[in-house]
Amino acid sequence: MHTIGILGGGQLARMLVLAGAPLGLRFLVVDSAADACAAQIAPLVQADWRDFGKLADFAQRVDVATFDFENVPAQTAVWLTQLTSVFPNPRALAISQDRLVEKALFREIGLATAAFAAVDSRADLDAAIATIGLPAVLKTRRLGYDGKGQAVLRSHADADAAWDALGSAPLILEAFVPFTREVSIIAVRSRNGEFRHYPLTRNWHASGILAASLAPAPQTEQIEASAVAHARALAERLDYVGTFALELFDHDGHLLGNEMAPRVHNSGHWTIEGAHCSQFENHLRAVLGLPLGDTAARGLSVMLNWIGELPAANAVLREVDAHWHDYGKEPRPGRKVGHATVCAGSATNMHECLARIGRALGREAQVEPVLAALLPPIQGGEPGFRAA
Ligand code: AMP
């Protein structure tokens, strides 16, 4: 019987716990919030990231520690390695915490990125705009997520407001990518070096937050091969252990690296019902050095995120092909409180089921782009699925 320690007690930790129960695993979760949603189903150590007394006690009670949250201070992760096994390693965590370092690494492994520059002063911002051009996106180097800590600069007039909003922290300016679509590759590497990847996932964001994912994404073989090669190179370079996500922009058939998440990822939630072995179970297998499970898709999956508050569950529960997930969190604007995954054997069935859910919930805007990608026009549009 192994006990897995998880730093962070959000929905990702909760889904790791749910995946680990059939494997006979026990869990211990660390979070500063007494109402962390994973604590509803696993014991909690209530502590913050600098409470080394409580963290030492936590380390003694677990066989291996891992993360549901990438912004655990890297120093805490390094310190923890003296007391227990920590996966992924603190270096991988530290690199993913800084967008500038992360993008430099992408380039080192041959993954192209948008043009970018460090911005540490108002003068740097002007210089970066002169080099990179507009439109561009100004982002905090650290602690940004779900579109927070970002501003799009469309004209020089936007620079002052963006600087006033973000300028107190180290920043990065990135060229705005007029992407054709956003995709991610979820991959997993085990303690013994075994590597597997899920099929490419297409993602749609609203206000910087993931709204919907479709997997396997309609794609060319060359795009998937390129995404997989980059994910593998990244995992090997970082000596990465566990599940991770590599988020990419597809710009007219060329992939650009946006960011990596050193953990299970929202764009991989579809794997719970839509793949033979989920990203959560594979993460646990990886950190324990067990054989990895099959990452192949069972059919088509679409995941819809519930942001802010849950819609009426019955519209999803009525559907034979749909699966409902309520994270047990209090509603709050911008907060991920649940998701649904629809699994279908054909694009036609998926289309019908999603359209019904969208209508029943008044969420036509959320499902519309996915519907369009499922059954693209015969003439023009992107290559996509055909009805089975
Ligand atoms: P991020 O936190 O970097 O993943 O950004 C959140 C979302 O903002 C992305 O998924 C994109 O939809 C959008 N975004 C971020 N960076 C860029 C960029 N350089 N060009 C265009 N869109 C971007």
Coordinates of C-alpha atoms and ligand atoms in Angstrom, one line a residue:
M1 CA 0.0 0.0 0.0
H2 CA 1.5 3.3 -1.1
T3 CA 0.6 6.8 0.0
I4 CA 0.8 9.5 -2.5
G5 CA 1.3 13.1 -1.2
I6 CA -0.2 15.8 -3.4
L7 CA 0.9 19.5 -3.0
G8 CA -2.3 21.4 -3.8
G9 CA -5.8 20.2 -3.1
G10 CA -7.9 21.4 -6.1
Q11 CA -9.8 19.5 -8.7
L12 CA -6.7 18.0 -10.2
A13 CA -5.7 16.4 -6.9
R14 CA -9.3 15.3 -6.5
M15 CA -9.3 13.5 -9.8
L16 CA -5.9 11.9 -9.0
V17 CA -7.4 10.6 -5.8
L18 CA -10.4 9.2 -7.7
A19 CA -8.0 7.5 -10.2
G20 CA -5.8 6.1 -7.5
A21 CA -8.5 4.4 -5.4
P22 CA -8.8 1.3 -7.7
L23 CA -5.0 0.9 -7.6
G24 CA -5.3 0.6 -3.9
L25 CA -3.5 3.9 -3.3
R26 CA -3.9 6.2 -0.3
F27 CA -3.4 10.0 -0.5
L28 CA -2.5 12.9 1.7
V29 CA -3.2 16.4 0.3
V30 CA -1.5 19.7 1.4
D31 CA -3.5 22.9 0.9
S32 CA -3.7 26.1 2.9
A33 CA -7.5 26.1 2.4
A34 CA -9.6 24.0 4.8
D35 CA -12.3 23.7 2.1
A36 CA -9.9 22.5 -0.7
C37 CA -12.1 20.3 -2.8
A38 CA -9.7 17.3 -2.8
A39 CA -10.0 17.3 1.0
Q40 CA -13.6 16.1 0.6
I41 CA -12.3 12.7 -0.4
A42 CA -8.7 12.5 1.0
P43 CA -7.1 13.5 4.3
L44 CA -5.7 17.1 4.4
V45 CA -2.6 18.7 5.9
Q46 CA -3.7 22.3 6.2
A47 CA -0.4 24.2 5.6
D48 CA 1.1 26.9 3.4
W49 CA 4.1 26.4 1.2
R50 CA 6.6 27.7 3.9
D51 CA 5.2 25.8 6.8
F52 CA 8.2 23.5 6.9
G53 CA 7.2 21.8 10.2
K54 CA 3.9 20.6 8.8
L55 CA 5.5 19.8 5.4
A56 CA 8.2 17.6 7.2
D57 CA 5.4 15.7 8.9
F58 CA 3.6 15.3 5.5
A59 CA 6.8 14.0 3.9
Q60 CA 7.2 11.4 6.6
R61 CA 3.7 10.1 5.9
V62 CA 4.0 9.7 2.1
D63 CA 6.0 7.4 -0.2
V64 CA 6.2 10.0 -3.0
A65 CA 5.1 13.6 -3.4
T66 CA 3.6 15.2 -6.5
F67 CA 1.8 18.4 -7.5
D68 CA -1.7 19.5 -8.5
F69 CA -0.4 23.1 -8.6
E70 CA 2.8 24.2 -10.5
N71 CA 3.3 27.3 -8.5
V72 CA 4.5 25.6 -5.3
P73 CA 7.7 27.6 -4.6
A74 CA 10.6 25.7 -6.2
Q75 CA 12.6 26.1 -3.0
T76 CA 9.9 24.2 -1.1
A77 CA 10.0 21.4 -3.7
V78 CA 13.9 21.3 -3.5
W79 CA 13.8 21.1 0.3
L80 CA 11.2 18.3 0.1
T81 CA 13.5 16.1 -2.0
Q82 CA 15.7 15.7 1.1
L83 CA 12.7 14.0 2.9
T84 CA 10.9 12.0 0.2
S85 CA 10.8 11.3 -3.6
V86 CA 9.3 14.3 -5.5
F87 CA 8.0 13.9 -9.1
P88 CA 8.2 15.8 -11.3
N89 CA 11.6 17.1 -10.2
P90 CA 11.9 20.6 -8.9
R91 CA 13.9 21.8 -11.9
A92 CA 11.0 21.0 -14.3
L93 CA 8.7 22.8 -11.9
A94 CA 11.0 25.9 -11.7
I95 CA 11.3 26.1 -15.5
S96 CA 7.6 26.0 -16.1
Q97 CA 7.1 28.7 -13.4
D98 CA 8.9 31.3 -15.6
R99 CA 7.6 32.0 -19.0
L100 CA 10.9 33.5 -20.2
V101 CA 13.0 30.5 -19.1
E102 CA 10.3 28.1 -20.5
K103 CA 10.2 29.7 -23.9
A104 CA 14.0 29.8 -24.1
L105 CA 14.0 26.0 -23.4
F106 CA 11.4 25.4 -26.1
R107 CA 13.7 27.0 -28.6
E108 CA 16.7 25.0 -27.3
I109 CA 14.8 21.8 -28.0
G110 CA 13.9 23.0 -31.5
L111 CA 10.3 24.1 -30.8
A112 CA 9.6 27.5 -32.3
T113 CA 7.8 30.1 -30.3
A114 CA 6.3 33.6 -31.0
A115 CA 9.0 36.3 -30.8
F116 CA 9.4 37.3 -27.2
A117 CA 11.5 39.6 -25.0
A118 CA 12.0 40.2 -21.3
V119 CA 10.4 43.4 -20.0
D120 CA 11.7 44.8 -16.7
S121 CA 11.1 48.5 -17.1
R122 CA 8.8 50.9 -19.1
A123 CA 11.8 51.6 -21.4
D124 CA 12.1 47.8 -22.0
L125 CA 8.5 47.7 -23.0
D126 CA 9.0 50.4 -25.7
A127 CA 12.1 48.6 -26.9
A128 CA 10.3 45.3 -27.0
I129 CA 7.4 46.8 -28.9
A130 CA 9.8 48.3 -31.4
T131 CA 11.5 44.9 -32.0
I132 CA 8.4 42.6 -31.8
G133 CA 5.8 44.8 -33.3
L134 CA 2.1 45.0 -32.5
P135 CA -0.3 43.4 -31.7
A136 CA 1.5 41.7 -28.9
V137 CA 0.7 40.1 -25.5
L138 CA 2.3 41.4 -22.3
K139 CA 2.3 38.8 -19.6
T140 CA 3.7 38.4 -16.1
R141 CA 6.7 35.9 -16.2
R142 CA 5.4 34.1 -13.1
L143 CA 2.1 33.1 -11.5
G144 CA -0.1 33.8 -14.5
Y145 CA -2.8 31.3 -15.3
D146 CA -6.2 31.1 -17.0
G147 CA -5.4 34.4 -18.8
K148 CA -4.7 36.3 -15.5
G149 CA -1.7 38.6 -15.6
Q150 CA -2.0 39.3 -19.3
A151 CA -2.9 42.2 -21.5
V152 CA -3.2 42.4 -25.3
L153 CA -1.5 45.5 -26.8
R154 CA -3.1 46.4 -30.1
S155 CA -1.7 49.9 -30.5
H156 CA 0.9 52.0 -28.8
A157 CA -1.9 53.7 -26.8
D158 CA -2.4 50.4 -24.9
A159 CA 1.1 50.3 -23.6
D160 CA 0.6 52.7 -20.6
A161 CA -2.5 51.0 -19.3
A162 CA -0.8 47.5 -19.7
W163 CA 2.3 48.7 -17.9
D164 CA 0.2 50.3 -15.0
A165 CA -1.7 47.0 -14.6
L166 CA 1.2 44.6 -14.8
G167 CA 4.5 46.6 -14.4
S168 CA 5.1 45.8 -10.7
A169 CA 6.3 42.2 -11.7
P170 CA 8.9 40.9 -14.2
L171 CA 7.2 40.6 -17.6
I172 CA 7.5 39.1 -21.0
L173 CA 6.2 40.6 -24.3
E174 CA 5.2 38.1 -26.9
A175 CA 4.2 38.6 -30.5
F176 CA 0.4 38.0 -30.9
V177 CA 0.0 34.7 -32.8
P178 CA -2.9 34.8 -35.2
F179 CA -3.3 31.0 -34.7
T180 CA -5.4 28.8 -36.8
R181 CA -6.2 26.8 -33.7
E182 CA -4.9 25.9 -30.3
V183 CA -3.9 22.3 -29.5
S184 CA -2.2 20.5 -26.7
I185 CA -0.4 17.2 -26.3
I186 CA -0.7 15.4 -23.0
A187 CA 2.2 13.0 -22.4
V188 CA 3.5 10.9 -19.6
R189 CA 7.0 9.7 -18.7
S190 CA 7.6 7.1 -16.1
R191 CA 10.4 6.8 -13.5
N192 CA 11.9 4.1 -15.7
G193 CA 11.9 6.3 -18.8
E194 CA 8.9 4.8 -20.5
F195 CA 7.1 7.5 -22.6
R196 CA 3.6 7.7 -23.9
H197 CA 1.3 10.4 -25.3
Y198 CA -2.4 10.9 -25.8
P199 CA -3.8 11.9 -29.2
L200 CA -3.5 15.6 -30.0
T201 CA -6.3 17.7 -28.4
R202 CA -7.9 20.8 -29.9
N203 CA -8.8 23.5 -27.4
W204 CA -11.0 26.6 -27.3
H205 CA -10.5 29.4 -24.8
A206 CA -12.8 32.1 -23.7
S207 CA -11.3 35.1 -21.8
G208 CA -8.1 33.1 -21.5
I209 CA -9.8 30.1 -19.8
L210 CA -10.2 26.7 -21.4
A211 CA -13.9 26.4 -22.5
A212 CA -13.9 23.2 -24.6
S213 CA -11.6 20.4 -25.8
L214 CA -12.0 17.9 -28.7
A215 CA -9.9 14.8 -28.9
P216 CA -8.5 13.3 -31.0
A217 CA -8.2 16.6 -32.8
P218 CA -8.6 16.5 -36.6
Q219 CA -5.0 16.8 -37.8
T220 CA -2.4 15.9 -40.3
E221 CA 0.1 13.1 -39.4
Q222 CA 2.9 15.6 -39.7
I223 CA 1.4 17.9 -37.0
E224 CA 0.9 15.1 -34.5
A225 CA 4.4 13.7 -35.2
S226 CA 5.9 17.1 -34.6
A227 CA 3.9 17.7 -31.4
V228 CA 4.9 14.3 -30.0
A229 CA 8.6 14.8 -30.9
H230 CA 8.6 18.1 -29.1
A231 CA 6.9 16.6 -26.0
R232 CA 9.3 13.7 -25.9
A233 CA 12.3 16.0 -26.3
L234 CA 11.0 18.2 -23.5
A235 CA 10.4 15.2 -21.2
E236 CA 13.8 13.8 -21.8
R237 CA 15.6 17.2 -21.4
L238 CA 13.9 17.8 -18.1
D239 CA 14.2 14.1 -16.9
Y240 CA 10.5 14.6 -16.4
V241 CA 8.4 12.0 -14.4
G242 CA 4.6 12.1 -14.5
T243 CA 2.0 13.5 -16.8
F244 CA 2.4 16.9 -18.4
A245 CA 0.8 19.1 -21.1
L246 CA 2.5 21.0 -23.9
E247 CA 0.2 23.8 -25.2
L248 CA 0.8 24.8 -28.8
F249 CA -0.5 27.2 -31.3
D250 CA -1.1 25.8 -34.8
H251 CA -0.3 28.6 -37.2
D252 CA -1.0 27.5 -40.7
G253 CA 0.3 24.0 -40.0
H254 CA 3.4 25.1 -38.1
L255 CA 3.5 24.5 -34.3
L256 CA 4.6 27.2 -31.9
G257 CA 5.1 26.4 -28.2
N258 CA 3.0 28.5 -25.8
E259 CA 3.5 26.8 -22.4
M260 CA 4.0 23.6 -20.6
A261 CA 2.1 22.5 -17.5
P262 CA 4.1 20.2 -15.2
R263 CA 1.1 18.3 -14.1
V264 CA -2.2 16.7 -15.2
H265 CA -4.0 19.2 -17.3
N266 CA -7.5 20.5 -18.0
S267 CA -7.2 19.7 -21.7
G268 CA -6.7 16.0 -20.7
H269 CA -9.8 15.6 -18.6
W270 CA -11.5 13.9 -21.5
T271 CA -9.1 10.9 -21.0
I272 CA -11.0 9.8 -17.9
E273 CA -13.8 8.3 -20.0
G274 CA -12.3 8.8 -23.5
A275 CA -9.0 7.0 -23.3
H276 CA -8.1 3.5 -22.2
C277 CA -6.1 4.8 -19.2
S278 CA -6.6 8.4 -18.0
Q279 CA -4.0 11.0 -17.6
F280 CA -4.6 10.8 -13.8
E281 CA -4.0 7.1 -13.6
N282 CA -1.0 7.3 -15.8
H283 CA 0.5 10.1 -13.7
L284 CA 0.2 7.8 -10.6
R285 CA 1.6 4.9 -12.5
A286 CA 4.5 7.1 -13.7
V287 CA 5.5 8.4 -10.3
L288 CA 5.3 4.9 -8.8
G289 CA 7.4 3.3 -11.6
L290 CA 4.5 1.1 -12.7
P291 CA 3.9 0.1 -16.3
L292 CA 2.1 2.9 -18.1
G293 CA -1.5 2.4 -19.4
D294 CA -2.7 2.6 -22.9
T295 CA -3.1 6.2 -24.0
A296 CA -5.2 5.5 -27.1
A297 CA -8.6 7.1 -27.5
R298 CA -11.7 4.9 -27.3
G299 CA -13.6 7.2 -29.8
L300 CA -14.3 10.9 -30.0
S301 CA -14.4 13.0 -26.8
V302 CA -15.5 16.5 -26.2
M303 CA -15.0 18.2 -22.8
L304 CA -16.9 21.2 -21.8
N305 CA -15.7 23.3 -18.8
W306 CA -18.1 24.7 -16.3
I307 CA -16.7 28.1 -15.2
G308 CA -18.0 30.2 -12.4
E309 CA -21.0 28.0 -11.6
L310 CA -22.5 24.7 -12.6
P311 CA -25.3 24.5 -15.1
A312 CA -28.3 22.2 -14.5
A313 CA -26.9 18.7 -14.3
N314 CA -29.9 17.0 -15.8
A315 CA -29.2 18.1 -19.3
V316 CA -26.0 16.1 -19.2
L317 CA -27.2 13.3 -16.9
R318 CA -30.0 12.5 -19.4
E319 CA -27.4 11.8 -22.1
V320 CA -26.2 8.2 -22.4
D321 CA -22.9 9.4 -23.9
A322 CA -22.2 12.2 -21.4
H323 CA -20.3 12.2 -18.1
W324 CA -20.8 14.8 -15.4
H325 CA -18.1 16.1 -13.0
D326 CA -18.8 18.4 -10.1
Y327 CA -15.7 19.3 -8.2
G328 CA -17.6 20.2 -5.0
K329 CA -16.4 23.8 -5.2
E330 CA -18.2 27.0 -4.2
P331 CA -19.3 29.0 -7.3
R332 CA -17.1 32.1 -7.9
P333 CA -16.6 34.1 -11.1
G334 CA -13.8 32.6 -13.3
R335 CA -13.5 29.5 -11.1
K336 CA -13.4 26.1 -12.7
V337 CA -16.2 24.2 -10.8
G338 CA -16.8 21.2 -13.0
H339 CA -16.8 19.8 -16.5
A340 CA -18.7 17.3 -18.7
T341 CA -17.2 14.9 -21.2
V342 CA -19.2 13.5 -24.1
C343 CA -17.8 10.3 -25.7
A344 CA -19.2 9.2 -29.0
G345 CA -18.4 6.6 -31.6
S346 CA -19.0 9.0 -34.5
A347 CA -18.8 12.7 -35.3
T348 CA -22.6 12.6 -36.2
N349 CA -23.5 11.2 -32.7
M350 CA -21.2 13.7 -31.1
H351 CA -22.7 16.5 -33.0
E352 CA -26.2 15.6 -32.1
C353 CA -25.5 15.1 -28.4
L354 CA -23.4 18.3 -28.0
A355 CA -26.0 20.3 -29.9
R356 CA -28.8 19.0 -27.5
I357 CA -26.7 19.8 -24.4
G358 CA -25.8 23.2 -25.8
R359 CA -29.5 24.0 -26.4
A360 CA -30.7 22.6 -23.1
L361 CA -28.2 24.6 -21.1
G362 CA -28.4 27.8 -23.2
R363 CA -24.7 27.3 -24.0
E364 CA -24.8 27.4 -27.8
A365 CA -21.8 29.8 -27.9
Q366 CA -19.7 27.3 -26.0
V367 CA -20.5 24.3 -28.2
E368 CA -20.7 26.1 -31.6
P369 CA -17.0 26.1 -32.5
V370 CA -16.7 22.5 -31.5
L371 CA -19.7 21.6 -33.7
A372 CA -18.2 23.5 -36.6
A373 CA -14.9 21.5 -36.2
L374 CA -16.7 18.2 -36.0
L375 CA -18.6 18.6 -39.3
P376 CA -16.7 21.1 -41.3
P377 CA -18.0 22.3 -44.7
I378 CA -17.1 19.9 -47.5
Q379 CA -15.6 22.9 -49.5
G380 CA -13.0 24.9 -47.6
G381 CA -12.7 24.9 -43.8
E382 CA -10.2 22.8 -42.0
P383 CA -9.7 19.0 -42.6
G384 CA -11.9 17.2 -40.1
F385 CA -13.9 14.2 -39.1
R386 CA -16.4 12.8 -41.5
A387 CA -19.5 11.1 -40.2
A388 CA -18.8 7.5 -39.6
Ligands
AMP1 P1 -1.5 31.4 -21.5 O1 -1.8 31.7 -20.1 O2 -0.2 31.9 -22.0 O3 -1.8 30.0 -21.9 O4 -2.6 32.2 -22.4 C1 -4.0 31.9 -22.3 C2 -4.6 32.1 -23.6 O5 -4.4 33.4 -24.2 C3 -4.0 31.2 -24.7 O6 -4.6 29.9 -24.6 C4 -4.4 31.9 -26.0 O7 -5.8 31.7 -26.3 C5 -4.2 33.3 -25.6 N1 -2.8 33.7 -25.9 C6 -1.7 33.7 -25.0 N2 -0.6 34.1 -25.6 C7 -0.9 34.4 -26.9 C8 -0.2 34.9 -28.0 N3 1.1 35.2 -27.9 N4 -0.9 35.1 -29.2 C9 -2.2 34.9 -29.2 N5 -2.9 34.4 -28.2 C10 -2.3 34.2 -27.0

